[in-house]
Coordinates of C-alpha atoms and ligand atoms in Angstrom, one line a residue:
M1 CA 89.7 124.6 83.3
D2 CA 91.8 124.6 86.5
Q3 CA 91.0 121.2 88.1
V4 CA 91.1 120.2 91.7
R5 CA 92.1 116.5 92.0
I6 CA 89.8 114.4 94.2
F7 CA 91.9 111.9 96.2
D8 CA 89.6 109.4 97.9
T9 CA 90.9 107.7 101.1
T10 CA 87.8 105.8 102.1
L11 CA 89.7 102.5 101.7
R12 CA 92.7 103.7 103.8
D13 CA 91.9 106.4 106.3
G14 CA 88.2 105.7 106.1
E15 CA 88.8 102.0 106.9
Q16 CA 90.6 103.1 110.0
S17 CA 87.2 104.1 111.5
P18 CA 86.5 102.0 114.6
G19 CA 84.6 98.8 113.8
I20 CA 85.1 98.9 110.0
S21 CA 86.8 95.9 108.6
L22 CA 86.3 95.4 104.9
D23 CA 87.5 92.3 103.1
V24 CA 89.2 92.2 99.7
G25 CA 85.9 91.7 97.8
E26 CA 84.2 94.6 99.6
K27 CA 87.2 96.9 99.0
L28 CA 87.2 96.0 95.3
E29 CA 83.5 96.7 95.0
I30 CA 84.0 100.1 96.6
A31 CA 87.1 100.9 94.4
E32 CA 85.1 100.0 91.3
Q33 CA 82.3 102.4 92.3
L34 CA 84.9 105.1 93.1
A35 CA 86.3 104.7 89.6
R36 CA 82.7 105.0 88.2
L37 CA 82.3 108.1 90.3
G38 CA 85.4 109.5 88.6
V39 CA 87.7 110.2 91.5
D40 CA 91.2 111.1 90.4
V41 CA 93.1 109.0 93.0
I42 CA 92.1 106.0 95.1
E43 CA 94.2 105.5 98.2
A44 CA 93.6 101.7 98.3
G45 CA 95.3 100.9 101.6
F46 CA 98.6 100.7 103.6
P47 CA 100.3 97.6 102.1
I48 CA 102.8 97.0 105.0
A49 CA 100.0 97.1 107.6
S50 CA 98.8 93.5 107.0
Q51 CA 98.6 90.8 104.4
G52 CA 94.9 91.7 104.0
D53 CA 95.8 95.3 103.3
F54 CA 98.5 94.2 100.8
D55 CA 96.1 91.8 99.0
A56 CA 93.4 94.5 98.7
V57 CA 95.8 97.2 97.3
E58 CA 97.3 94.6 94.8
A59 CA 93.8 93.4 93.7
I60 CA 92.6 97.0 93.2
A61 CA 95.8 98.0 91.3
K62 CA 95.4 94.9 89.0
T63 CA 91.7 95.5 88.2
V64 CA 90.5 99.0 88.7
Q65 CA 91.0 101.2 85.6
G66 CA 91.0 105.0 85.4
P67 CA 92.1 106.5 88.7
V68 CA 95.7 106.6 90.1
I69 CA 96.0 103.8 92.6
A70 CA 98.0 104.9 95.7
G71 CA 99.5 102.9 98.5
L72 CA 100.5 104.4 101.8
S73 CA 104.0 103.9 103.2
R74 CA 106.2 105.1 106.1
T75 CA 109.7 106.3 105.1
G76 CA 111.5 103.0 105.7
F77 CA 112.6 101.0 102.7
K78 CA 110.7 97.9 103.7
D79 CA 107.5 100.0 103.7
V80 CA 108.2 101.7 100.4
D81 CA 109.2 98.4 98.7
R82 CA 106.0 96.7 100.0
A83 CA 103.9 99.7 98.8
W84 CA 105.5 99.5 95.4
E85 CA 105.0 95.7 95.1
A86 CA 101.2 96.3 95.7
V87 CA 100.6 99.3 93.4
R88 CA 103.0 98.5 90.6
H89 CA 100.3 96.6 88.7
S90 CA 98.3 99.7 88.1
A91 CA 98.6 101.7 84.9
R92 CA 98.9 104.8 87.2
P93 CA 100.7 103.8 90.4
R94 CA 101.5 106.2 93.3
I95 CA 103.5 105.8 96.5
H96 CA 102.3 108.0 99.3
V97 CA 105.2 108.4 101.8
F98 CA 104.6 110.0 105.3
I99 CA 106.5 110.9 108.4
A100 CA 105.5 113.3 111.2
T101 CA 107.1 116.8 111.5
S102 CA 105.4 118.2 114.6
P103 CA 107.5 118.4 117.8
I104 CA 105.1 116.2 119.8
H105 CA 105.2 113.4 117.2
M106 CA 108.9 113.6 116.6
Q107 CA 109.8 113.6 120.3
K108 CA 107.1 111.3 121.7
K109 CA 106.3 108.9 118.9
L110 CA 109.2 108.8 116.5
R111 CA 111.9 109.7 119.0
M112 CA 113.8 111.4 116.2
T113 CA 115.6 114.8 115.9
E114 CA 114.7 117.2 113.2
D115 CA 117.8 116.2 111.2
Q116 CA 116.9 112.5 111.5
V117 CA 113.4 113.3 110.1
K118 CA 114.9 115.2 107.2
A119 CA 117.2 112.3 106.4
E120 CA 114.2 109.9 106.6
V121 CA 112.3 112.0 104.1
A122 CA 115.2 112.3 101.7
A123 CA 115.8 108.6 101.7
G124 CA 112.2 107.4 101.7
V125 CA 111.0 109.7 99.0
A126 CA 114.1 109.0 96.8
R127 CA 113.4 105.3 97.2
A128 CA 109.8 105.7 96.1
A129 CA 110.9 108.0 93.2
G130 CA 113.2 105.2 92.0
Y131 CA 110.0 103.1 91.4
T132 CA 107.6 105.7 90.0
T133 CA 107.4 109.3 89.0
D134 CA 104.2 109.7 91.0
V135 CA 105.3 110.2 94.6
E136 CA 103.3 112.0 97.3
Y137 CA 104.8 113.1 100.6
S138 CA 102.9 114.0 103.8
P139 CA 104.4 115.7 106.9
E140 CA 102.0 114.0 109.4
D141 CA 100.6 116.5 112.0
G142 CA 101.5 119.3 109.6
S143 CA 99.2 121.8 111.1
R144 CA 100.9 121.5 114.5
S145 CA 104.5 121.6 113.0
D146 CA 106.9 124.5 113.0
V147 CA 106.2 126.1 109.6
D148 CA 109.8 126.8 108.7
F149 CA 111.0 123.3 109.6
M150 CA 108.1 121.8 107.7
C151 CA 108.9 123.9 104.6
D152 CA 112.5 122.7 104.8
V153 CA 111.2 119.1 104.9
L154 CA 108.8 119.7 102.0
Q155 CA 111.6 121.2 99.9
I156 CA 113.7 118.1 100.6
A157 CA 110.8 115.9 99.5
V158 CA 110.4 117.8 96.2
D159 CA 114.2 117.8 95.6
N160 CA 114.1 114.0 96.0
G161 CA 111.2 113.4 93.7
A162 CA 107.9 114.2 95.4
T163 CA 105.3 115.6 93.0
T164 CA 102.5 116.0 95.5
L165 CA 102.9 117.7 98.9
N166 CA 100.0 116.8 101.2
I167 CA 99.5 118.9 104.3
P168 CA 97.7 116.9 107.0
D169 CA 95.6 118.5 109.7
T170 CA 96.0 115.1 111.4
V171 CA 94.2 115.9 114.6
G172 CA 91.6 118.3 113.2
Y173 CA 93.2 121.3 115.0
G174 CA 93.2 123.8 112.1
V175 CA 90.7 126.5 111.5
P176 CA 90.0 127.7 107.9
E177 CA 91.9 131.1 107.8
E178 CA 94.9 129.7 109.5
Y179 CA 95.0 126.5 107.3
A180 CA 94.6 128.7 104.2
K181 CA 97.6 130.8 105.3
L182 CA 99.7 127.7 105.8
I183 CA 98.8 126.4 102.3
A184 CA 99.5 129.8 100.7
H185 CA 102.9 130.0 102.6
I186 CA 103.9 126.6 101.3
C187 CA 103.0 127.5 97.7
A188 CA 105.1 130.7 98.0
T189 CA 108.1 129.1 99.8
V190 CA 108.7 125.6 98.4
T191 CA 110.1 125.7 94.9
G192 CA 109.7 123.1 92.2
D193 CA 107.0 121.3 90.3
Y194 CA 104.4 119.9 92.7
V195 CA 100.8 120.0 93.6
V196 CA 99.7 121.0 97.1
S197 CA 97.1 118.8 98.7
T198 CA 94.8 119.1 101.8
H199 CA 94.1 116.3 104.2
C200 CA 91.8 117.5 107.0
H201 CA 90.2 115.7 110.0
D202 CA 86.9 116.6 111.5
D203 CA 87.6 116.8 115.2
L204 CA 86.2 120.3 115.4
G205 CA 83.7 119.8 112.6
L206 CA 85.9 121.9 110.3
A207 CA 87.3 119.3 107.9
V208 CA 85.4 120.4 104.8
A209 CA 85.7 124.1 105.6
N210 CA 89.5 123.7 106.1
S211 CA 89.8 121.7 102.9
L212 CA 87.9 124.4 100.9
A213 CA 90.0 127.2 102.5
G214 CA 93.0 125.2 101.3
V215 CA 91.6 125.1 97.7
A216 CA 90.9 128.9 97.8
A217 CA 94.6 129.3 98.9
G218 CA 96.0 127.3 96.0
A219 CA 95.7 123.6 96.9
R220 CA 94.8 121.5 93.8
Q221 CA 94.2 118.1 95.5
V222 CA 91.8 117.4 98.3
E223 CA 92.0 114.2 100.3
C224 CA 88.6 113.1 101.5
A225 CA 86.4 110.1 102.2
I226 CA 82.9 109.1 101.2
N227 CA 80.4 110.0 104.0
G228 CA 83.3 111.6 105.9
L229 CA 84.7 108.3 107.2
G230 CA 88.1 108.2 108.8
E231 CA 90.0 108.2 112.1
R232 CA 88.0 109.4 115.1
A233 CA 85.6 112.1 113.8
G234 CA 86.6 111.3 110.2
N235 CA 88.0 113.0 107.2
A236 CA 86.5 115.7 105.0
A237 CA 83.3 114.3 103.3
L238 CA 84.0 113.8 99.6
E239 CA 80.5 114.5 98.6
E240 CA 80.4 117.9 100.4
V241 CA 83.8 119.0 99.1
V242 CA 82.9 118.1 95.5
M243 CA 79.5 119.8 95.6
A244 CA 80.8 122.9 97.3
I245 CA 83.5 123.3 94.6
R246 CA 80.9 122.5 91.8
T247 CA 78.2 124.8 93.2
R248 CA 80.5 127.7 94.2
S249 CA 83.0 127.5 91.4
D250 CA 82.5 131.3 91.1
Y251 CA 84.0 131.7 94.6
F252 CA 86.8 129.2 94.0
G253 CA 88.2 131.1 91.0
G254 CA 86.4 128.9 88.4
V255 CA 88.1 125.6 89.4
G256 CA 86.4 122.3 88.5
V257 CA 86.3 118.6 89.6
N258 CA 86.2 115.6 87.4
V259 CA 83.7 113.7 89.6
K260 CA 80.5 112.4 88.0
T261 CA 78.2 113.8 90.7
E262 CA 75.2 111.7 89.6
E263 CA 77.1 108.7 91.2
L264 CA 77.4 110.4 94.6
A265 CA 74.3 109.0 96.3
R266 CA 74.9 105.5 95.1
T267 CA 78.5 105.6 96.2
S268 CA 77.4 106.8 99.6
R269 CA 74.8 104.1 100.0
L270 CA 77.3 101.4 99.0
V271 CA 79.9 102.6 101.4
S272 CA 77.3 102.9 104.2
R273 CA 76.1 99.3 103.6
L274 CA 79.5 97.7 103.4
T275 CA 81.0 99.6 106.4
G276 CA 77.9 99.5 108.6
Y277 CA 78.1 103.2 109.1
S278 CA 74.7 104.8 108.5
V279 CA 74.3 108.2 107.0
Q280 CA 72.5 110.7 109.1
H281 CA 69.2 111.8 107.5
N282 CA 70.1 115.5 107.4
K283 CA 73.6 114.9 106.1
A284 CA 74.4 117.4 103.3
V285 CA 74.2 116.1 99.7
V286 CA 73.6 112.4 100.4
G287 CA 71.3 112.3 103.5
R288 CA 67.8 111.1 102.7
N289 CA 66.3 114.4 103.8
A290 CA 68.8 116.6 102.0
F291 CA 66.1 117.5 99.4
A292 CA 63.0 117.1 101.5
H293 CA 60.9 120.2 102.2
E294 CA 58.8 120.1 105.2
S295 CA 57.4 123.6 105.7
G296 CA 54.4 124.5 103.6
I297 CA 56.0 127.8 102.6
H298 CA 59.1 126.0 101.3
Q299 CA 57.0 123.4 99.5
H300 CA 55.0 126.1 97.8
G301 CA 58.2 127.9 96.8
V302 CA 59.8 124.7 95.3
L303 CA 56.6 123.9 93.4
E304 CA 56.8 127.4 91.8
D305 CA 60.6 127.2 91.2
R306 CA 62.9 124.6 92.6
E307 CA 65.7 127.2 93.1
T308 CA 63.7 129.1 95.7
Y309 CA 64.9 126.6 98.3
E310 CA 67.4 124.3 96.5
I311 CA 70.9 125.2 95.5
I312 CA 71.6 121.7 94.2
D313 CA 69.4 119.6 91.8
A314 CA 68.7 116.3 93.5
N315 CA 69.2 114.6 90.1
A316 CA 72.7 116.0 89.8
V317 CA 73.8 114.0 92.9
G318 CA 71.7 110.8 92.1
Q319 CA 69.2 111.6 94.8
T320 CA 66.1 110.8 92.7
A321 CA 63.2 109.0 94.2
A322 CA 63.9 105.3 93.9
Q323 CA 62.2 104.0 90.8
I324 CA 60.3 100.8 90.5
V325 CA 62.6 98.5 88.5
L326 CA 61.4 94.9 88.9
G327 CA 58.5 92.8 90.2
K328 CA 57.4 89.3 90.9
H329 CA 57.3 88.2 87.3
S330 CA 60.8 89.5 86.4
G331 CA 63.1 86.7 85.5
R332 CA 66.8 86.0 85.9
H333 CA 67.7 87.8 82.7
A334 CA 65.8 91.0 83.7
F335 CA 67.4 90.8 87.1
S336 CA 71.0 90.5 85.9
D337 CA 70.4 93.0 83.1
T338 CA 69.1 95.6 85.7
L339 CA 72.0 95.0 87.9
E340 CA 74.4 95.6 85.0
K341 CA 72.6 98.8 84.1
M342 CA 73.0 99.9 87.7
G343 CA 76.7 99.2 87.4
L344 CA 76.6 96.3 89.9
R345 CA 78.8 93.4 88.9
L346 CA 77.8 90.0 90.3
Q347 CA 79.0 86.6 89.0
G348 CA 78.7 82.9 89.8
D349 CA 77.4 82.0 93.3
A350 CA 76.9 85.6 94.4
L351 CA 74.6 86.2 91.4
N352 CA 72.7 83.0 92.0
Q353 CA 72.3 83.8 95.7
A354 CA 71.2 87.4 95.0
F355 CA 68.6 86.1 92.5
V356 CA 67.2 83.7 95.1
R357 CA 67.0 86.6 97.6
F358 CA 65.3 88.7 94.9
K359 CA 62.7 86.1 94.3
E360 CA 62.0 85.7 98.0
L361 CA 61.7 89.4 98.3
A362 CA 59.4 89.6 95.2
D363 CA 57.0 87.2 97.0
R364 CA 56.7 89.6 99.9
K365 CA 57.0 93.0 98.2
V366 CA 55.1 94.1 95.1
E367 CA 57.5 96.8 93.8
I368 CA 61.2 96.2 94.0
T369 CA 63.2 99.4 93.6
E370 CA 66.8 100.2 92.8
A371 CA 67.5 100.9 96.5
D372 CA 66.1 97.4 97.4
L373 CA 68.3 95.7 94.8
E374 CA 71.4 97.6 96.0
A375 CA 70.6 96.4 99.5
I376 CA 70.3 92.8 98.5
V377 CA 73.4 92.8 96.4
A378 CA 75.5 94.6 99.1
E379 CA 74.5 92.0 101.6
E380 CA 75.3 89.1 99.2
L381 CA 78.7 90.7 98.2
G382 CA 79.6 91.2 101.9
A383 CA 78.5 87.7 102.8
G384 CA 79.8 86.1 99.7
A385 CA 83.4 87.0 100.4
V386 CA 83.6 85.8 104.0
H387 CA 80.6 83.5 104.6
R388 CA 81.3 80.6 106.9
Y389 CA 77.7 80.2 108.0
E390 CA 74.5 80.7 106.1
I391 CA 70.9 80.6 107.3
V392 CA 69.0 77.6 106.2
S393 CA 65.9 78.3 108.3
L394 CA 64.8 80.5 111.2
D395 CA 61.7 80.0 113.2
V396 CA 60.8 82.6 115.8
H397 CA 57.8 82.8 118.2
G398 CA 56.8 85.6 120.4
G399 CA 54.2 88.0 121.6
T400 CA 53.1 90.0 124.6
T401 CA 52.1 86.9 126.6
T402 CA 54.8 84.4 125.7
T403 CA 58.6 84.1 126.2
P404 CA 60.1 84.8 122.8
T405 CA 62.0 81.7 121.4
A406 CA 63.9 81.1 118.2
K407 CA 65.2 78.0 116.4
V408 CA 67.9 78.5 113.8
V409 CA 69.4 76.0 111.3
L410 CA 72.7 77.1 109.8
S411 CA 74.9 75.6 107.1
D412 CA 78.7 75.9 107.3
G413 CA 79.2 74.7 103.8
T414 CA 79.6 71.0 104.7
E415 CA 77.2 70.3 107.5
R416 CA 74.3 71.8 109.4
V417 CA 74.3 73.2 112.9
E418 CA 71.2 74.1 114.8
A419 CA 70.3 75.7 118.1
E420 CA 67.3 77.0 120.0
A421 CA 67.2 79.9 122.5
S422 CA 64.9 82.3 124.2
G423 CA 65.4 86.0 124.7
N424 CA 63.9 89.3 125.9
G425 CA 62.4 89.8 122.4
M426 CA 62.3 87.9 119.1
V427 CA 65.4 89.7 117.8
D428 CA 67.3 88.8 121.0
A429 CA 66.1 85.1 120.8
A430 CA 67.2 84.9 117.1
C431 CA 70.6 86.3 117.8
S432 CA 71.1 84.1 120.9
A433 CA 70.2 81.0 118.8
I434 CA 72.9 82.0 116.3
A435 CA 75.4 82.6 119.1
A436 CA 74.6 79.1 120.4
A437 CA 74.9 77.5 117.0
T438 CA 78.2 79.2 116.1
G439 CA 79.8 79.4 119.5
I440 CA 80.5 83.1 119.0
T441 CA 78.9 84.9 121.9
G442 CA 79.7 88.5 121.5
T443 CA 78.5 91.8 123.0
V444 CA 76.2 93.8 120.8
L445 CA 77.8 97.3 120.8
D446 CA 75.4 98.9 118.4
F447 CA 72.0 97.9 116.8
R448 CA 70.3 100.1 114.2
V449 CA 67.2 99.5 112.1
A450 CA 66.2 101.6 109.1
S451 CA 63.9 101.1 106.2
V452 CA 65.4 101.1 102.7
T453 CA 62.2 102.7 101.1
G454 CA 58.9 103.8 102.5
G455 CA 55.7 101.7 102.8
R456 CA 54.6 98.8 105.0
D457 CA 56.3 96.3 102.8
A458 CA 59.7 98.2 102.9
L459 CA 62.9 96.3 103.4
G460 CA 64.2 96.6 106.9
D461 CA 67.9 97.3 106.9
V462 CA 69.7 96.3 110.2
V463 CA 73.3 97.0 111.2
I464 CA 74.8 95.3 114.2
Q465 CA 78.2 95.9 115.6
L466 CA 79.5 92.9 117.6
E467 CA 82.5 92.5 119.8
A468 CA 84.0 89.1 120.8
D469 CA 87.4 88.2 122.0
G470 CA 88.6 91.8 121.6
R471 CA 87.6 92.0 118.0
K472 CA 84.9 94.1 116.5
A473 CA 82.9 93.6 113.3
S474 CA 79.8 95.2 111.7
G475 CA 77.2 93.1 110.0
R476 CA 74.3 94.2 107.8
G477 CA 71.1 92.3 106.9
V478 CA 68.0 93.2 104.9
S479 CA 64.6 91.6 104.8
T480 CA 61.0 92.7 104.8
D481 CA 60.9 91.0 108.3
I482 CA 63.1 92.9 110.7
V483 CA 63.6 89.9 112.9
E484 CA 65.1 88.0 109.9
A485 CA 67.1 91.2 108.9
S486 CA 68.5 91.3 112.4
A487 CA 69.4 87.6 112.3
R488 CA 71.1 88.1 109.0
A489 CA 73.0 91.1 110.3
Y490 CA 74.1 89.2 113.4
L491 CA 75.3 86.3 111.3
N492 CA 77.1 88.6 108.9
A493 CA 79.0 90.0 111.9
V494 CA 79.7 86.6 113.3
N495 CA 81.1 85.5 109.9
K496 CA 83.5 88.4 109.9
L497 CA 84.6 87.7 113.4
V498 CA 85.2 84.0 112.5
R499 CA 87.3 85.1 109.5
S500 CA 89.3 87.6 111.6
R501 CA 89.9 84.9 114.3
D502 CA 91.0 82.4 111.6
Q503 CA 93.6 84.9 110.4
E504 CA 95.6 84.8 113.7
P505 CA 97.9 86.5 114.7
R506 CA 95.9 89.7 114.6
E507 CA 96.4 91.2 111.1
R508 CA 97.1 94.9 111.5
T509 CA 100.6 95.3 112.9
V510 CA 101.2 99.0 112.2
G511 CA 99.1 102.0 111.5
P512 CA 99.7 105.7 110.6
Ligands
KIV1 O1 95.9 112.2 109.0 C1 97.0 111.9 108.6 O2 98.0 112.6 109.0 C2 97.2 110.9 107.7 C3 98.5 110.8 106.9 C4 99.0 109.4 106.9 C5 98.4 111.4 105.6 O3 96.2 110.1 107.4
ZN2 ZN1 94.3 111.1 108.1

């Protein structure tokens, strides 16, 4: 069967979403899940951008098996060499070289003539091809470029060793028919052995539609990100692209995708937890209401025959009701065994800490589901990689007739720090006490509470986005008590800010 390659850029373009800052451990966790999901290519980062980006790409290239591991690079030799240094450990390394071809980018950003851009492409792609046979080239802002000039540039890229030509709709300007024509024109004009790829942004809400139009016109790679993460309004949502191709293979000429769709919901939840970006309830495929039927007529229809109102089987995308997996009497062995079956890999301190959290939770909640376990583990993985402070104890008092107060005791690994504070509510008091104890007094930009499952004993899942000293970080916390969950989320964000501050000067020096 004719296959469309799924190129996941959650860890590169997705990580460029405002407020997302994943550390190496978190990126590895996502990359491992992407491999389990069966994507064809993982774009693991932009190695020249920072030491942190380099380390993550290198770690992923060294450990993640299966997909091609790609590193992004501008055309300069320093960039290409750095990208190769990071991806070379993979059994299937790729260098992804880009330079813009639109008039506005060439004149205003690059300050280069058309001939200079052509020379850059020839040199950069040839340099990459000297390292690996798997080289991708992207004319940035392709959809606003002069088509003839771009085709000349693409031909130069192929002649110098590029095997994938990716056509970015960098600013989300394209519309499906027009983008499809562009893809068809490139396939008909540029000669050689290459695969055409789509890379569409969602500024007009058309990223998925444009990508699919590209597939219908001959593209055989789609660049996309889990939950549609990415610059500004984001990239095409991987889960939507995959399910559209799978469900409407008849329309797309019988093409297929390699993705194990049963892993989509879990991948979406993991990425949401680690990035702090929630998934809207009515989001296609992975939203919690994507398979919920509210109207009586619909419910009746579905009871008679699911296909009356469902075009996708919830089981096929891993959206089954969370099953009860563990309880109060489950021991350490059952705990780690269950995690392993769920594909979650925890070792050493992180495993011990997650088990402690599980036991605490089991005292408060009778039935612990797969979703609960994922939430605990995601918090431990996130915290485990960057923790400077941990909560030793938190005591909060409040009510309608008293001023809310909180006392927090934290451990920073060697000693304990404590502080007391009052606030306009118990959450505010708890966060203020943490701010006083750590000395990080940030501005809360976003605060969201959701429940992991239903029921009065459900875990509260809190995401806080914090800004301090010009830096932003998202933290996540879970607990059956939402004040505690909020404090955990706040502390998680503080820990990330401390780490980022300790890595002065500011890490990211360049960006696409
Ligand atoms: O949107 C874009 O143009 C990109 C390129 C670097 C591929 O992300
Ligand atoms: Zn992009």
